[in-house]
Every structure is written in structure tokens, then in C-alpha cells.
């Protein structure tokens, strides 16, 4: 019994020991709970593999000293992060650094606030165009380079401006960082970026049935209106793609709304089915559109009369282009183009026709209509862009923000497409009939366009980072369901060519640190202070002889032995 | 590197206490027990003050200076004095001279104050990457506090333990004790009411602590009893009798060590305070 009592007491002591040790561990772990000089949101450059080659920034975690562009020439930057505001960017400098693979600890680009979708929309900057072009060039450079250090984007604000001014001052003097003059350390504590496992692309389609006459067993012809809604840019967390292709999506929704009004009344329902498609996978050679078309029934595909693809119709003045892949002499193409031209003339818009032949062996698909054409469906793309974009170009990057999109342009584009379609459906080609006249109940609603455009300009839509039930996708589906009879979603997996990595945004902490020499100096001073204090106390309380005797061995001992 | 800074600030905050203990004769006479007891009394006093503050004080939203609240805080600060009285008079100490008693009590008091008020902020704050001067200033404040505590203990022992004092000095002693006891309220008034920067406040504390230490040292030695090493020695001194070496007779007086096996010279017994 004594034994059990003993062991019971021993067990109790062990338990309390463990709890004390656990408490000590918790206390030790609380190192990170200190506040920094500044903490801002930063967005990482995209990291992806294409056909096995690595592109983008391959690292995410950052823990280095900050440096500005005024660094003393010849200094070692392999453990420094360069902070570059966009206004002072010298693109050749950055290109040189990246192409020659010079070692660098990291890059932080500061973007002016006008590119921010949260609060930048109100400011007017007179060099908008210049900055936009510079940013576009920078983006193309960064996307196609393999960068072995972290690259981040942030928006300018007061905190980081003062920090940067301080850094520039120090660099200009060439002064090493000391405690009072402020050396800064940038820390981003994120784990290693991992592959996004099986990224899903979601295609949303809405079906508006036409009026079938009694006794007619044939399938009604279909007209398809398609726009791709996803984007790709240098910073996936900032790729809102207001023009490419937010404008196309908004236009499609407005057209769907107008035609649903028309089709709701059987007296005004046309003899054509309308198929609205919001496709994903646009930047990747319209892969999503291809899968969507392949999933169709053969009969449905054959019943499509023609398809109109909308791509970037948000920032044009007077000229739009219709891109086709069949030769312009083709009867169908002629019909479509004439229909559009007639309406365009009335609306005071100039419409041009551009023909680009498809090369079957070339995997590059520059326009969405090419995917239709490859499956023998007549199609055309309406766009403000006159030349075919390269791969991953013009897909809604950093510079494509709400500032640069004009909702009147979209309104005119919607009117153009809707009138042309309606004249074709109701057989009024060549007649001067205004179905969607301004001021009527079927007028194009600019408030609808503006609110959807604002919403889309605040949601980044890079497809691999959109889950199946992403709120944006669900919102588009719901809106389309409001305007059409039947809505279907198709989930596909992008296989093979592209692989993406996560960790798109993080929080940057900026610390003001003292150099090691400062700590050593302080230690030296404290040591001498304590020694002086010690001597002072010994002298005043015990006498000077005692102080001296501390350092001398007592000679009497030796004599005794 | 940041642990380095923590280490630096720690030795600034707690080093002087250890140095004081080892440099003065306190270490020779093994007065550690007294210091520990004084530290425990400080802990108890701090708890009582906390309870009183929680009961009587209202929490104000702004950081301004409210005279009524500060007056209450000053009154509660006198509990400190009561605690010091308890530590000096009520606890049983081994045979230590008065000089060493007040030093040991003051040292224990200051050490407990530093640990309670400065260790936790130091551990949490000084190890981070961000550099501030705060912790170095805090260490200097701890030094000033040490000097103030020892002065207060000296004046306290003069008031309560010394029986016969020169009449003229009594009001001065009480006045100085009052000033030292109200130092916390004065510093908080400077910081909140006048808005002084922390470094200025610390400088003021260091200066006043040195001044008060000097004044209390003078008062203490003025109240010392005269001592003779030997009945026949004409030399009269006011110094601490232990370890005294009679210069005139050039003989070594029996060193009065801590009573660890050594007996006291009988003729010196009644001279010890």
C-alpha cells in the first residue's frame, strides 16, 4: 500500500512536470508575437510549368534585407530584396538581371494605387497610358522567365513609401544599416508552394429554346453566343481582367437578358434556339471551349447555324473587328458580316473583317472561333483587337483594371450584336428596324452593365485557382439561370500541358533591425559598466586593498606550505 | 541575433543586483536569506496593492492624467512603505549589522521589483526582430530603481531601527523618505501629465536616485554611533566595524566574520548595533 501511495505521488509530480515543460515550450514558441514597422498585403508572381519547362517565380518565402534602386554599384545583392516602384522602373535593367541570371534575394514591385481594384478607381493620373504599357511589358517579361527567387507585387501606400524613402537615403549615403538609421528586413513566412492538384475548368451554358411550330419535327437551328470568363496574369491574385474578358462576359449577360425578355412571350419568341456559353480555359488555347464543343451531341453541333464569340469589347472608340477563319467569300461569312455592317452603319461604328487561316498542325489557338471552325461550325469573333494575340498575352493581366474600361463602349457593342442577331432571327435583314431602341422596354441597360463590370473587376478569375463551387462561378450560373430556360455546368480537368502552383498572396512584415556590430558594442559597454560598478562598490565598501587583493594570489599560503 | 539583444538587456536589468551582492560585504556575510525574504515580502505587498487598485480605481479610456486617480494611486503606493517596514523590523534576521540589513533588504526588494515588472516584457518583446530602444531604457530604469530601493531601505532603517538620532536630523529624514516613497507617482505624472518622452523620464529617475542616494548616505553616516576598535585605541571612526584593521596599533583585530564557527570578540559585542 505504501508502494502505491509512493507511485501515486510520483505520478502526480510527473504530471505537473509535463505541464510545466509544455508551458515552457508554449512560451518559447511565442517569438513571432511582436509587431513590425509595417505589414502589407503582397501578391506573388505566378509559378507554372508549361510542357515541362518551369516559368515564373519558383520560391515564396522571403527573409532578407531591403535595398532600393540606388544601391551602391558593385554591392552584393544576393541576400537583398530590391524594392522597385513602377514609376522608376527601367525595363532594360530588370531584363538584364533576369536574362543574365544575376543572383538576387527577391524582387518587390510597387504598383500605383490606380491599378488596385479596391480603392484605386477614383484617382486620375495623367500618365496612365505610359504606366499601362510599361506594366504590360514587365508582365510579359516576367511570365516567360524562370526566376529562382521570390517576386512579389504590392500597392503603394504611406507606410511603404516612408520605408522606401528611408532605404533610398541610406543607400545613397552608402551607409551600412545601424540601429538608429534603420536597416530594414523584409519577412514573408509562407511554406513552400505546392502544385495545384487537378485544376478544374468549369464551362457554364444556358439554353433558350425557340418557338417550334406545330407539326414541325425538325430540330430548330441554334445560334451560339460565347465568351470565356477566366483570366491569366502575372499576379493571379490581381488578375481581374476587366477588358479581357470581363467586358465579353458582361455583354453576354446583357444579351441573354434582352433575349430572355423577348423569348418570354410566345408571340415574340424566335424560331431559333439560343445557346449562351461562358467558357473557361481561354488563355490556354481555348482548351475549355474545345472540350465543351466535344461534349455536344452530334445533332446539336450540326444544328448550330453560327456562333459569335465575344472577346475584349470594353475599350474601343469607333472600330471593331470581326475575325473569321473561313474565307470571306464564303456565303455564311458574307451573310454574317453584312448583317453586322448594316447595324454598325446605323450606330456609327466601323466594322472590319479579318481573316486568319487555321493551321491544323499548329496547336496555338488565337481566337475562340477557331475551336468552332475546327469542328466545322461557322463562327466569328467580335473584338476591338485587330491582330491575333500570342500565347498568354492579352489575357487580363495586372494592367487590365477597371480604370481602362469604358461602359459606353460595351453598351454600343451589346446593341450591335443584339440588333444583328435579332434581325437575323426575325428575318428583318436590311430593314431599318430598331428592336432594342433606346428608351424602350428593351433598351440596353447601362446600369446592369456597369454593376456587373464593377463586380467582375474585383474578382480575380484565374481558372486553376477557382474551385468547383467558387462564388464567382456560382454567381454567373445563377445569373444565366435567371435569363435562360436551362443551365448546365461542365467540369473538366486541364490535363498535360500546364501545371500551376499555389501560394498567390501573403502578408509582408517589414522590420527595422539593428546590425550585429551594434549588439556587440552594447555588450562591450555593458560589460565595462558592470566592471566599473563592481570596482566602485568594492572600493567604497571594502577598501582599495581588497580590490587589489582580488587579483593577486595571497602569498601567505605558499609560505605556509 | 535577437536573443543577443535579449541577453544584453537582461544583463543590464539584472546584472547590477548580482554585482552589488558580490562586490559589497553582503556576500561575505551570507545575507542571501535576508534578500530572499525581502523579495517574498515584496511579492506579498504587490498582491495587496493589486487587490486595492482593482477595488478602488476606475479604468479610464484615455491615457491622460487624472489628479484624483493619481492621488489614490499614491496612497496605495504607501502600502509599499508598510511592506518595507515589515521586512525591516518584523522578520527575524541572523546577526547582521544594521548597515548590511538595510542593504540586503533593499537589494531583495529591488530585485523582486525588476523581475516582476520587467522580465515578462523583456522575454516577449526583446527577442523579436524589430529593434526599439525601449528595453535598454527599461534596464536603466531598473538600475535607478535599485538605487532608490536601497536609499528607501536606509532611511527606513534609520526611522524604525535606530533608537537615538540627532534631533535636528529627524525632520530631514522623514522628508527624504517621503520623497523617495512618492517617486512612482512623480514619474507617472511626468510621463502622463506633462507628456515627457520615456528617455527623459529615465534620465530624471537616474539623476534623482543618485541625489537621494547621496543624501541618505550622508544622513546614515551622520547617525552612526562612534566606534573604537579597542578600549585603548584613540582612533574613533564611524565606519562599519567588520573587517576593521587598526591602523594605529598595526595589529589585526579579530575579523568578525559571519557567525559560522567563529566567535565574536567579547569586547566588541556591546558595540555592535
PDB file of C-alpha atoms in Angstrom, chain B residues 2-248:
ATOM      1  CA  UNK B   2      17.692  38.918 -31.330  1.00  0.00           C
ATOM      2  CA  UNK B   3      18.480  36.572 -28.453  1.00  0.00           C
ATOM      3  CA  UNK B   4      21.687  38.567 -28.247  1.00  0.00           C
ATOM      4  CA  UNK B   5      19.677  41.728 -27.690  1.00  0.00           C
ATOM      5  CA  UNK B   6      17.574  39.961 -25.080  1.00  0.00           C
ATOM      6  CA  UNK B   7      20.748  38.824 -23.332  1.00  0.00           C
ATOM      7  CA  UNK B   8      22.148  42.371 -23.379  1.00  0.00           C
ATOM      8  CA  UNK B   9      19.012  43.883 -21.908  1.00  0.00           C
ATOM      9  CA  UNK B  10      18.796  41.123 -19.323  1.00  0.00           C
ATOM     10  CA  UNK B  11      22.284  41.746 -18.025  1.00  0.00           C
ATOM     11  CA  UNK B  12      21.572  45.473 -17.954  1.00  0.00           C
ATOM     12  CA  UNK B  13      18.403  44.891 -15.932  1.00  0.00           C
ATOM     13  CA  UNK B  14      19.566  42.176 -13.532  1.00  0.00           C
ATOM     14  CA  UNK B  15      23.351  42.411 -13.617  1.00  0.00           C
ATOM     15  CA  UNK B  16      23.732  45.309 -11.183  1.00  0.00           C
ATOM     16  CA  UNK B  17      21.862  43.393  -8.493  1.00  0.00           C
ATOM     17  CA  UNK B  18      24.264  40.479  -8.758  1.00  0.00           C
ATOM     18  CA  UNK B  19      27.252  42.823  -8.931  1.00  0.00           C
ATOM     19  CA  UNK B  20      26.055  44.711  -5.860  1.00  0.00           C
ATOM     20  CA  UNK B  21      25.648  41.493  -3.944  1.00  0.00           C
ATOM     21  CA  UNK B  22      29.076  40.174  -4.807  1.00  0.00           C
ATOM     22  CA  UNK B  23      31.016  43.446  -4.552  1.00  0.00           C
ATOM     23  CA  UNK B  24      29.894  44.596  -1.137  1.00  0.00           C
ATOM     24  CA  UNK B  25      30.483  42.640   2.052  1.00  0.00           C
ATOM     25  CA  UNK B  26      26.957  41.259   1.688  1.00  0.00           C
ATOM     26  CA  UNK B  27      28.345  38.183   0.023  1.00  0.00           C
ATOM     27  CA  UNK B  28      30.845  37.590   2.777  1.00  0.00           C
ATOM     28  CA  UNK B  29      28.180  37.542   5.449  1.00  0.00           C
ATOM     29  CA  UNK B  30      25.789  35.345   3.533  1.00  0.00           C
ATOM     30  CA  UNK B  31      22.871  37.745   3.641  1.00  0.00           C
ATOM     31  CA  UNK B  32      21.137  35.938   0.791  1.00  0.00           C
ATOM     32  CA  UNK B  33      18.470  34.677   3.154  1.00  0.00           C
ATOM     33  CA  UNK B  34      17.522  38.219   4.069  1.00  0.00           C
ATOM     34  CA  UNK B  35      17.281  39.252   0.466  1.00  0.00           C
ATOM     35  CA  UNK B  36      15.104  36.306  -0.380  1.00  0.00           C
ATOM     36  CA  UNK B  37      12.787  37.064   2.500  1.00  0.00           C
ATOM     37  CA  UNK B  38      12.593  40.695   1.424  1.00  0.00           C
ATOM     38  CA  UNK B  39      11.722  39.580  -2.124  1.00  0.00           C
ATOM     39  CA  UNK B  40       8.900  37.438  -0.804  1.00  0.00           C
ATOM     40  CA  UNK B  41       7.579  40.335   1.252  1.00  0.00           C
ATOM     41  CA  UNK B  42       7.632  42.445  -1.923  1.00  0.00           C
ATOM     42  CA  UNK B  43       5.568  39.815  -3.691  1.00  0.00           C
ATOM     43  CA  UNK B  44       3.009  39.893  -0.926  1.00  0.00           C
ATOM     44  CA  UNK B  45       2.923  43.680  -0.986  1.00  0.00           C
ATOM     45  CA  UNK B  46       2.432  43.673  -4.759  1.00  0.00           C
ATOM     46  CA  UNK B  47      -0.534  41.339  -4.423  1.00  0.00           C
ATOM     47  CA  UNK B  48      -2.137  43.529  -1.780  1.00  0.00           C
ATOM     48  CA  UNK B  49      -1.606  46.618  -3.938  1.00  0.00           C
ATOM     49  CA  UNK B  50      -3.163  44.863  -6.937  1.00  0.00           C
ATOM     50  CA  UNK B  51      -6.244  43.994  -4.957  1.00  0.00           C
ATOM     51  CA  UNK B  52      -6.584  47.545  -3.660  1.00  0.00           C
ATOM     52  CA  UNK B  53      -6.100  49.022  -7.123  1.00  0.00           C
ATOM     53  CA  UNK B  54      -8.687  46.707  -8.603  1.00  0.00           C
ATOM     54  CA  UNK B  55     -11.170  47.557  -5.899  1.00  0.00           C
ATOM     55  CA  UNK B  56     -10.808  51.311  -5.713  1.00  0.00           C
ATOM     56  CA  UNK B  57      -9.566  52.505  -9.068  1.00  0.00           C
ATOM     57  CA  UNK B  58     -11.667  53.184 -12.162  1.00  0.00           C
ATOM     58  CA  UNK B  59     -10.316  52.339 -15.593  1.00  0.00           C
ATOM     59  CA  UNK B  60     -10.046  55.473 -17.713  1.00  0.00           C
ATOM     60  CA  UNK B  61     -10.316  55.295 -21.501  1.00  0.00           C
ATOM     61  CA  UNK B  62      -7.758  57.966 -22.357  1.00  0.00           C
ATOM     62  CA  UNK B  63      -4.193  57.992 -21.213  1.00  0.00           C
ATOM     63  CA  UNK B  64      -4.402  61.423 -19.603  1.00  0.00           C
ATOM     64  CA  UNK B  65      -3.567  62.465 -16.088  1.00  0.00           C
ATOM     65  CA  UNK B  66      -6.438  62.407 -13.633  1.00  0.00           C
ATOM     66  CA  UNK B  67      -5.408  64.016 -10.302  1.00  0.00           C
ATOM     67  CA  UNK B  68      -7.918  62.130  -8.201  1.00  0.00           C
ATOM     68  CA  UNK B  69      -6.875  58.757  -9.617  1.00  0.00           C
ATOM     69  CA  UNK B  70      -3.210  59.606  -9.218  1.00  0.00           C
ATOM     70  CA  UNK B  71      -3.809  60.603  -5.599  1.00  0.00           C
ATOM     71  CA  UNK B  72      -5.436  57.242  -4.966  1.00  0.00           C
ATOM     72  CA  UNK B  73      -2.520  55.506  -6.655  1.00  0.00           C
ATOM     73  CA  UNK B  74      -0.077  57.440  -4.446  1.00  0.00           C
ATOM     74  CA  UNK B  75      -1.953  56.415  -1.327  1.00  0.00           C
ATOM     75  CA  UNK B  76      -1.910  52.822  -2.430  1.00  0.00           C
ATOM     76  CA  UNK B  77       1.795  53.288  -3.078  1.00  0.00           C
ATOM     77  CA  UNK B  78       2.290  53.780   0.618  1.00  0.00           C
ATOM     78  CA  UNK B  79       1.485  50.134   1.059  1.00  0.00           C
ATOM     79  CA  UNK B  80       4.993  49.719  -0.316  1.00  0.00           C
ATOM     80  CA  UNK B  81       6.319  51.578   2.694  1.00  0.00           C
ATOM     81  CA  UNK B  82       4.350  49.348   5.011  1.00  0.00           C
ATOM     82  CA  UNK B  83       5.777  46.307   3.338  1.00  0.00           C
ATOM     83  CA  UNK B  84       9.286  47.644   3.711  1.00  0.00           C
ATOM     84  CA  UNK B  85       8.626  48.297   7.395  1.00  0.00           C
ATOM     85  CA  UNK B  86       7.512  44.714   7.768  1.00  0.00           C
ATOM     86  CA  UNK B  87      10.582  43.407   6.014  1.00  0.00           C
ATOM     87  CA  UNK B  88      12.966  45.513   8.058  1.00  0.00           C
ATOM     88  CA  UNK B  89      11.507  45.088  11.506  1.00  0.00           C
ATOM     89  CA  UNK B  90       9.323  42.060  11.742  1.00  0.00           C
ATOM     90  CA  UNK B  91      11.378  39.417  10.009  1.00  0.00           C
ATOM     91  CA  UNK B  92      13.991  37.630  12.000  1.00  0.00           C
ATOM     92  CA  UNK B  93      17.441  38.106  10.651  1.00  0.00           C
ATOM     93  CA  UNK B  94      20.596  36.483  11.725  1.00  0.00           C
ATOM     94  CA  UNK B  95      23.131  38.625  13.428  1.00  0.00           C
ATOM     95  CA  UNK B  96      23.819  41.126  10.752  1.00  0.00           C
ATOM     96  CA  UNK B  97      24.767  44.678  11.366  1.00  0.00           C
ATOM     97  CA  UNK B  98      22.219  47.348  10.577  1.00  0.00           C
ATOM     98  CA  UNK B  99      24.230  48.531   7.637  1.00  0.00           C
ATOM     99  CA  UNK B 100      24.031  45.210   5.924  1.00  0.00           C
ATOM    100  CA  UNK B 101      20.485  44.601   6.939  1.00  0.00           C
ATOM    101  CA  UNK B 102      19.102  47.573   5.067  1.00  0.00           C
ATOM    102  CA  UNK B 103      21.296  46.864   2.039  1.00  0.00           C
ATOM    103  CA  UNK B 104      20.172  43.263   1.847  1.00  0.00           C
ATOM    104  CA  UNK B 105      16.522  44.193   2.249  1.00  0.00           C
ATOM    105  CA  UNK B 106      16.805  46.973  -0.368  1.00  0.00           C
ATOM    106  CA  UNK B 107      18.552  44.597  -2.776  1.00  0.00           C
ATOM    107  CA  UNK B 108      15.946  41.883  -2.395  1.00  0.00           C
ATOM    108  CA  UNK B 109      13.177  44.432  -2.774  1.00  0.00           C
ATOM    109  CA  UNK B 110      14.651  45.900  -5.975  1.00  0.00           C
ATOM    110  CA  UNK B 111      15.370  42.500  -7.480  1.00  0.00           C
ATOM    111  CA  UNK B 112      11.828  41.325  -6.928  1.00  0.00           C
ATOM    112  CA  UNK B 113      10.524  44.573  -8.442  1.00  0.00           C
ATOM    113  CA  UNK B 114      12.689  44.120 -11.545  1.00  0.00           C
ATOM    114  CA  UNK B 115      11.709  40.520 -12.044  1.00  0.00           C
ATOM    115  CA  UNK B 116       8.008  41.165 -11.604  1.00  0.00           C
ATOM    116  CA  UNK B 117       7.761  44.270 -13.740  1.00  0.00           C
ATOM    117  CA  UNK B 118      10.455  43.858 -16.357  1.00  0.00           C
ATOM    118  CA  UNK B 119      11.156  40.198 -17.026  1.00  0.00           C
ATOM    119  CA  UNK B 120       7.963  39.367 -18.882  1.00  0.00           C
ATOM    120  CA  UNK B 121       8.022  42.361 -21.289  1.00  0.00           C
ATOM    121  CA  UNK B 122      11.681  41.635 -21.918  1.00  0.00           C
ATOM    122  CA  UNK B 123      11.085  37.987 -22.756  1.00  0.00           C
ATOM    123  CA  UNK B 124       8.196  38.671 -25.074  1.00  0.00           C
ATOM    124  CA  UNK B 125       9.440  41.828 -26.703  1.00  0.00           C
ATOM    125  CA  UNK B 126      13.211  41.887 -26.870  1.00  0.00           C
ATOM    126  CA  UNK B 127      13.517  38.603 -28.781  1.00  0.00           C
ATOM    127  CA  UNK B 128      11.629  39.857 -31.814  1.00  0.00           C
ATOM    128  CA  UNK B 129      13.267  41.138 -34.968  1.00  0.00           C
ATOM    129  CA  UNK B 130      12.081  44.724 -34.557  1.00  0.00           C
ATOM    130  CA  UNK B 131      14.546  46.944 -32.742  1.00  0.00           C
ATOM    131  CA  UNK B 132      13.430  49.577 -30.233  1.00  0.00           C
ATOM    132  CA  UNK B 133      15.276  51.469 -27.575  1.00  0.00           C
ATOM    133  CA  UNK B 134      12.583  50.658 -25.025  1.00  0.00           C
ATOM    134  CA  UNK B 135      14.244  47.672 -23.419  1.00  0.00           C
ATOM    135  CA  UNK B 136      17.544  49.414 -22.896  1.00  0.00           C
ATOM    136  CA  UNK B 137      15.702  52.308 -21.251  1.00  0.00           C
ATOM    137  CA  UNK B 138      13.832  49.820 -19.123  1.00  0.00           C
ATOM    138  CA  UNK B 139      17.141  48.371 -17.933  1.00  0.00           C
ATOM    139  CA  UNK B 140      18.398  51.812 -16.966  1.00  0.00           C
ATOM    140  CA  UNK B 141      15.165  52.339 -15.095  1.00  0.00           C
ATOM    141  CA  UNK B 142      15.824  49.098 -13.195  1.00  0.00           C
ATOM    142  CA  UNK B 143      19.213  50.443 -12.182  1.00  0.00           C
ATOM    143  CA  UNK B 144      17.680  53.670 -10.899  1.00  0.00           C
ATOM    144  CA  UNK B 145      15.101  51.635  -9.053  1.00  0.00           C
ATOM    145  CA  UNK B 146      17.810  49.625  -7.326  1.00  0.00           C
ATOM    146  CA  UNK B 147      19.474  52.773  -6.015  1.00  0.00           C
ATOM    147  CA  UNK B 148      16.129  54.192  -4.889  1.00  0.00           C
ATOM    148  CA  UNK B 149      15.154  50.997  -3.080  1.00  0.00           C
ATOM    149  CA  UNK B 150      18.392  50.884  -1.179  1.00  0.00           C
ATOM    150  CA  UNK B 151      18.034  54.561  -0.208  1.00  0.00           C
ATOM    151  CA  UNK B 152      14.492  53.959   0.943  1.00  0.00           C
ATOM    152  CA  UNK B 153      15.577  50.952   2.975  1.00  0.00           C
ATOM    153  CA  UNK B 154      18.383  53.023   4.531  1.00  0.00           C
ATOM    154  CA  UNK B 155      16.011  55.800   5.515  1.00  0.00           C
ATOM    155  CA  UNK B 156      13.523  53.243   6.732  1.00  0.00           C
ATOM    156  CA  UNK B 157      16.053  51.551   8.940  1.00  0.00           C
ATOM    157  CA  UNK B 158      17.046  54.966  10.292  1.00  0.00           C
ATOM    158  CA  UNK B 159      13.438  55.751  11.128  1.00  0.00           C
ATOM    159  CA  UNK B 160      12.462  52.446  12.684  1.00  0.00           C
ATOM    160  CA  UNK B 161      15.604  50.710  13.830  1.00  0.00           C
ATOM    161  CA  UNK B 162      17.871  53.458  15.052  1.00  0.00           C
ATOM    162  CA  UNK B 163      16.850  54.495  18.525  1.00  0.00           C
ATOM    163  CA  UNK B 164      18.795  57.659  19.224  1.00  0.00           C
ATOM    164  CA  UNK B 165      19.128  60.089  16.398  1.00  0.00           C
ATOM    165  CA  UNK B 166      20.265  63.712  16.474  1.00  0.00           C
ATOM    166  CA  UNK B 167      17.082  65.748  16.911  1.00  0.00           C
ATOM    167  CA  UNK B 168      17.817  68.152  14.099  1.00  0.00           C
ATOM    168  CA  UNK B 169      18.087  65.457  11.512  1.00  0.00           C
ATOM    169  CA  UNK B 170      14.728  63.784  12.181  1.00  0.00           C
ATOM    170  CA  UNK B 171      12.540  66.046  10.001  1.00  0.00           C
ATOM    171  CA  UNK B 172      15.044  65.830   7.142  1.00  0.00           C
ATOM    172  CA  UNK B 173      14.995  62.055   7.342  1.00  0.00           C
ATOM    173  CA  UNK B 174      11.219  61.943   7.186  1.00  0.00           C
ATOM    174  CA  UNK B 175      11.127  64.425   4.304  1.00  0.00           C
ATOM    175  CA  UNK B 176      13.606  62.429   2.259  1.00  0.00           C
ATOM    176  CA  UNK B 177      11.769  59.215   2.981  1.00  0.00           C
ATOM    177  CA  UNK B 178       8.556  60.842   1.815  1.00  0.00           C
ATOM    178  CA  UNK B 179      10.136  61.977  -1.446  1.00  0.00           C
ATOM    179  CA  UNK B 180      11.596  58.595  -2.222  1.00  0.00           C
ATOM    180  CA  UNK B 181       8.344  56.835  -1.384  1.00  0.00           C
ATOM    181  CA  UNK B 182       6.355  59.022  -3.773  1.00  0.00           C
ATOM    182  CA  UNK B 183       8.805  58.658  -6.695  1.00  0.00           C
ATOM    183  CA  UNK B 184       6.474  56.318  -8.642  1.00  0.00           C
ATOM    184  CA  UNK B 185       3.678  58.898  -8.607  1.00  0.00           C
ATOM    185  CA  UNK B 186       6.075  61.645  -9.644  1.00  0.00           C
ATOM    186  CA  UNK B 187       7.331  59.662 -12.630  1.00  0.00           C
ATOM    187  CA  UNK B 188       3.853  58.736 -13.755  1.00  0.00           C
ATOM    188  CA  UNK B 189       2.831  62.395 -13.507  1.00  0.00           C
ATOM    189  CA  UNK B 190       5.810  63.353 -15.647  1.00  0.00           C
ATOM    190  CA  UNK B 191       5.003  60.731 -18.221  1.00  0.00           C
ATOM    191  CA  UNK B 192       1.250  61.238 -18.424  1.00  0.00           C
ATOM    192  CA  UNK B 193       0.583  64.750 -17.189  1.00  0.00           C
ATOM    193  CA  UNK B 194       3.498  66.572 -18.766  1.00  0.00           C
ATOM    194  CA  UNK B 195       3.933  64.146 -21.627  1.00  0.00           C
ATOM    195  CA  UNK B 196       7.630  63.590 -21.241  1.00  0.00           C
ATOM    196  CA  UNK B 197       9.324  61.077 -23.501  1.00  0.00           C
ATOM    197  CA  UNK B 198      10.407  57.799 -21.906  1.00  0.00           C
ATOM    198  CA  UNK B 199      14.114  58.573 -22.254  1.00  0.00           C
ATOM    199  CA  UNK B 200      13.680  61.908 -20.462  1.00  0.00           C
ATOM    200  CA  UNK B 201      11.788  60.223 -17.625  1.00  0.00           C
ATOM    201  CA  UNK B 202      14.523  57.604 -17.235  1.00  0.00           C
ATOM    202  CA  UNK B 203      17.181  60.318 -17.163  1.00  0.00           C
ATOM    203  CA  UNK B 204      15.268  62.154 -14.472  1.00  0.00           C
ATOM    204  CA  UNK B 205      14.929  58.940 -12.437  1.00  0.00           C
ATOM    205  CA  UNK B 206      18.662  58.207 -12.655  1.00  0.00           C
ATOM    206  CA  UNK B 207      19.546  61.720 -11.589  1.00  0.00           C
ATOM    207  CA  UNK B 208      17.160  61.811  -8.628  1.00  0.00           C
ATOM    208  CA  UNK B 209      18.155  58.352  -7.496  1.00  0.00           C
ATOM    209  CA  UNK B 210      21.808  59.342  -7.353  1.00  0.00           C
ATOM    210  CA  UNK B 211      20.958  62.548  -5.482  1.00  0.00           C
ATOM    211  CA  UNK B 212      18.742  60.752  -2.961  1.00  0.00           C
ATOM    212  CA  UNK B 213      21.349  58.035  -2.509  1.00  0.00           C
ATOM    213  CA  UNK B 214      23.979  60.622  -1.710  1.00  0.00           C
ATOM    214  CA  UNK B 215      21.661  62.424   0.759  1.00  0.00           C
ATOM    215  CA  UNK B 216      20.635  59.242   2.564  1.00  0.00           C
ATOM    216  CA  UNK B 217      24.267  58.097   2.732  1.00  0.00           C
ATOM    217  CA  UNK B 218      25.155  61.356   4.444  1.00  0.00           C
ATOM    218  CA  UNK B 219      22.209  61.065   6.830  1.00  0.00           C
ATOM    219  CA  UNK B 220      23.038  57.465   7.613  1.00  0.00           C
ATOM    220  CA  UNK B 221      26.640  58.158   8.429  1.00  0.00           C
ATOM    221  CA  UNK B 222      25.599  61.188  10.487  1.00  0.00           C
ATOM    222  CA  UNK B 223      23.509  58.942  12.681  1.00  0.00           C
ATOM    223  CA  UNK B 224      26.178  56.305  13.104  1.00  0.00           C
ATOM    224  CA  UNK B 225      27.439  55.508  16.554  1.00  0.00           C
ATOM    225  CA  UNK B 226      31.099  56.098  17.139  1.00  0.00           C
ATOM    226  CA  UNK B 227      33.227  53.029  17.402  1.00  0.00           C
ATOM    227  CA  UNK B 228      36.534  52.188  18.757  1.00  0.00           C
ATOM    228  CA  UNK B 229      38.454  49.154  17.754  1.00  0.00           C
ATOM    229  CA  UNK B 230      39.864  48.652  21.169  1.00  0.00           C
ATOM    230  CA  UNK B 231      39.250  50.211  24.558  1.00  0.00           C
ATOM    231  CA  UNK B 232      42.712  51.676  24.393  1.00  0.00           C
ATOM    232  CA  UNK B 233      42.708  52.780  20.832  1.00  0.00           C
ATOM    233  CA  UNK B 234      42.305  56.504  20.478  1.00  0.00           C
ATOM    234  CA  UNK B 235      41.040  56.191  16.931  1.00  0.00           C
ATOM    235  CA  UNK B 236      37.336  56.749  16.670  1.00  0.00           C
ATOM    236  CA  UNK B 237      35.583  56.014  13.458  1.00  0.00           C
ATOM    237  CA  UNK B 238      32.107  55.732  12.090  1.00  0.00           C
ATOM    238  CA  UNK B 239      32.822  53.044   9.606  1.00  0.00           C
ATOM    239  CA  UNK B 240      31.420  49.618   9.516  1.00  0.00           C
ATOM    240  CA  UNK B 241      33.248  47.711  12.228  1.00  0.00           C
ATOM    241  CA  UNK B 242      33.654  44.416  10.423  1.00  0.00           C
ATOM    242  CA  UNK B 243      36.985  43.686   8.984  1.00  0.00           C
ATOM    243  CA  UNK B 244      38.479  46.751  10.564  1.00  0.00           C
ATOM    244  CA  UNK B 245      42.191  46.945  10.704  1.00  0.00           C
ATOM    245  CA  UNK B 246      43.501  49.187  13.455  1.00  0.00           C
ATOM    246  CA  UNK B 247      45.993  51.432  11.802  1.00  0.00           C
ATOM    247  CA  UNK B 248      47.436  52.800  14.970  1.00  0.00           C
TER     248      UNK B 248
END
